[in-house]
Short mmCIF file of C-alpha atoms in Angstrom, two decimals:
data_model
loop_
_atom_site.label_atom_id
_atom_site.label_comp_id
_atom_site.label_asym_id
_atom_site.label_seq_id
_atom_site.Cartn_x
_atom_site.Cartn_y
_atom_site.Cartn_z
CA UNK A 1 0.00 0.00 0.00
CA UNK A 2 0.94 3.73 -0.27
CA UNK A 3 1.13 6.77 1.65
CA UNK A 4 -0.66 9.70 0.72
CA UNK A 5 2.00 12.70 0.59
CA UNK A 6 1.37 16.63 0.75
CA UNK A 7 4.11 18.91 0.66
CA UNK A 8 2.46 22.77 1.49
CA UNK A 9 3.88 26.09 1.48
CA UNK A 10 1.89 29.17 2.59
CA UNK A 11 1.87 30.19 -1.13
CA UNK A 12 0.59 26.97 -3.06
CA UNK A 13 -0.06 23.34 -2.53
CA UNK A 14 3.82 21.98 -4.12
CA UNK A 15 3.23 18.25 -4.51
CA UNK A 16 0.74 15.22 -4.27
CA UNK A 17 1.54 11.77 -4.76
CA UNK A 18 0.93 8.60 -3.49
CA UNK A 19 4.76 7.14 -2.26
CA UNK A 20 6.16 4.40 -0.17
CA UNK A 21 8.13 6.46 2.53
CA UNK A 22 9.44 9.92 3.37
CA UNK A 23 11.93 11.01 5.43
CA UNK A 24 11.19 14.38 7.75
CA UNK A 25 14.07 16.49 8.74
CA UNK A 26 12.17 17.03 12.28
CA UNK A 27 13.49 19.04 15.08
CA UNK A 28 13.82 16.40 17.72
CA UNK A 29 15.58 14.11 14.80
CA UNK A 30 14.93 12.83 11.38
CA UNK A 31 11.86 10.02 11.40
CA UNK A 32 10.48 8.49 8.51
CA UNK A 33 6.81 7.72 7.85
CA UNK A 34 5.64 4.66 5.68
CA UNK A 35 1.42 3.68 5.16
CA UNK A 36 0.14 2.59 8.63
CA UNK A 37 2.33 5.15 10.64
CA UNK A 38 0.91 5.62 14.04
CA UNK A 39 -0.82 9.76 14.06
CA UNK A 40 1.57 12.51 15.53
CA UNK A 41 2.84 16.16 14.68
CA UNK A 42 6.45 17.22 14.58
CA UNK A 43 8.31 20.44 13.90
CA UNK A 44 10.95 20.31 10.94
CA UNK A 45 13.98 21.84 11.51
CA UNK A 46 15.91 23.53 7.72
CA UNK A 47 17.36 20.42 6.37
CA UNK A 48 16.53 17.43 3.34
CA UNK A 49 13.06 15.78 2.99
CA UNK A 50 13.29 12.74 1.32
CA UNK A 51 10.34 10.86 -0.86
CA UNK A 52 10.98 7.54 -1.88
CA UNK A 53 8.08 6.73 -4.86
CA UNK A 54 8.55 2.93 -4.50
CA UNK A 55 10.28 0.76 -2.38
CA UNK A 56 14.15 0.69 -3.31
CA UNK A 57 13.66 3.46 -6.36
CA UNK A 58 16.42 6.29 -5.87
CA UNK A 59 15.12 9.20 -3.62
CA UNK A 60 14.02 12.68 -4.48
CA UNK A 61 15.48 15.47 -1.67
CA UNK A 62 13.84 18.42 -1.49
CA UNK A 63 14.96 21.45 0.91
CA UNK A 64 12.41 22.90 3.37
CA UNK A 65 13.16 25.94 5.83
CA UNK A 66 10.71 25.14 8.78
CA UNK A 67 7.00 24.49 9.30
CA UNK A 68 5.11 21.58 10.82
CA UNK A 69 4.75 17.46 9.72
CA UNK A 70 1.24 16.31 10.48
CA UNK A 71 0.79 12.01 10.34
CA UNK A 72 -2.60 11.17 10.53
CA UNK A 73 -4.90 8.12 9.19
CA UNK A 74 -5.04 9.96 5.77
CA UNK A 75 -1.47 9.98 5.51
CA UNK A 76 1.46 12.75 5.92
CA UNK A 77 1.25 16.37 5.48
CA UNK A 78 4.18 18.41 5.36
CA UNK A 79 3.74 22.42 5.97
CA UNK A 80 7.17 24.06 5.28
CA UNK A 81 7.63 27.38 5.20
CA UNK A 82 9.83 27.97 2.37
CA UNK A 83 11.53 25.08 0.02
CA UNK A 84 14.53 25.67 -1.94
CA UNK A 85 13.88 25.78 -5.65
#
């Protein structure tokens, strides 16, 4: 199964997709969240967030500058204030 992924900005919703795990730069450390992942909210510290589509496919890393993760039963939300790019 996959996880439902949202990346967010303030100015625009910046990605969608259905993956099989990302990697949150969170304050308190990185954690990773794959389908199932029990509900909790972090806050991300400036640093890589990394989407893996499928299961051993080479990662995509995308820089975010702050904000909130959000796991819940619908999946992961990230809210990042800026990302590079």
């Amino acid at each position: 199964m996959a996880l439902k992924f949202e990346l967010v900005t303030p100015a625009r919703l910046e990605r969608t997709a259905d993956v099989h795990m990302v990697t949150v730069p969170g304050t308190e450390g990185d954690f990773s969240v794959l389908e199932g992942h029990a509900p909790f909210m972090a806050t991300l510290r400036n640093g890589p967030l990394t989407i893996y589509a499928t299961a051993g496919a080479a990662p995509e890393v995308i820089e975010v500058e702050g904000g909130f993760a959000e796991v819940n039963e619908a999946g992961l939300t990230v809210l990042a204030e800026h990302i590079a790019g």
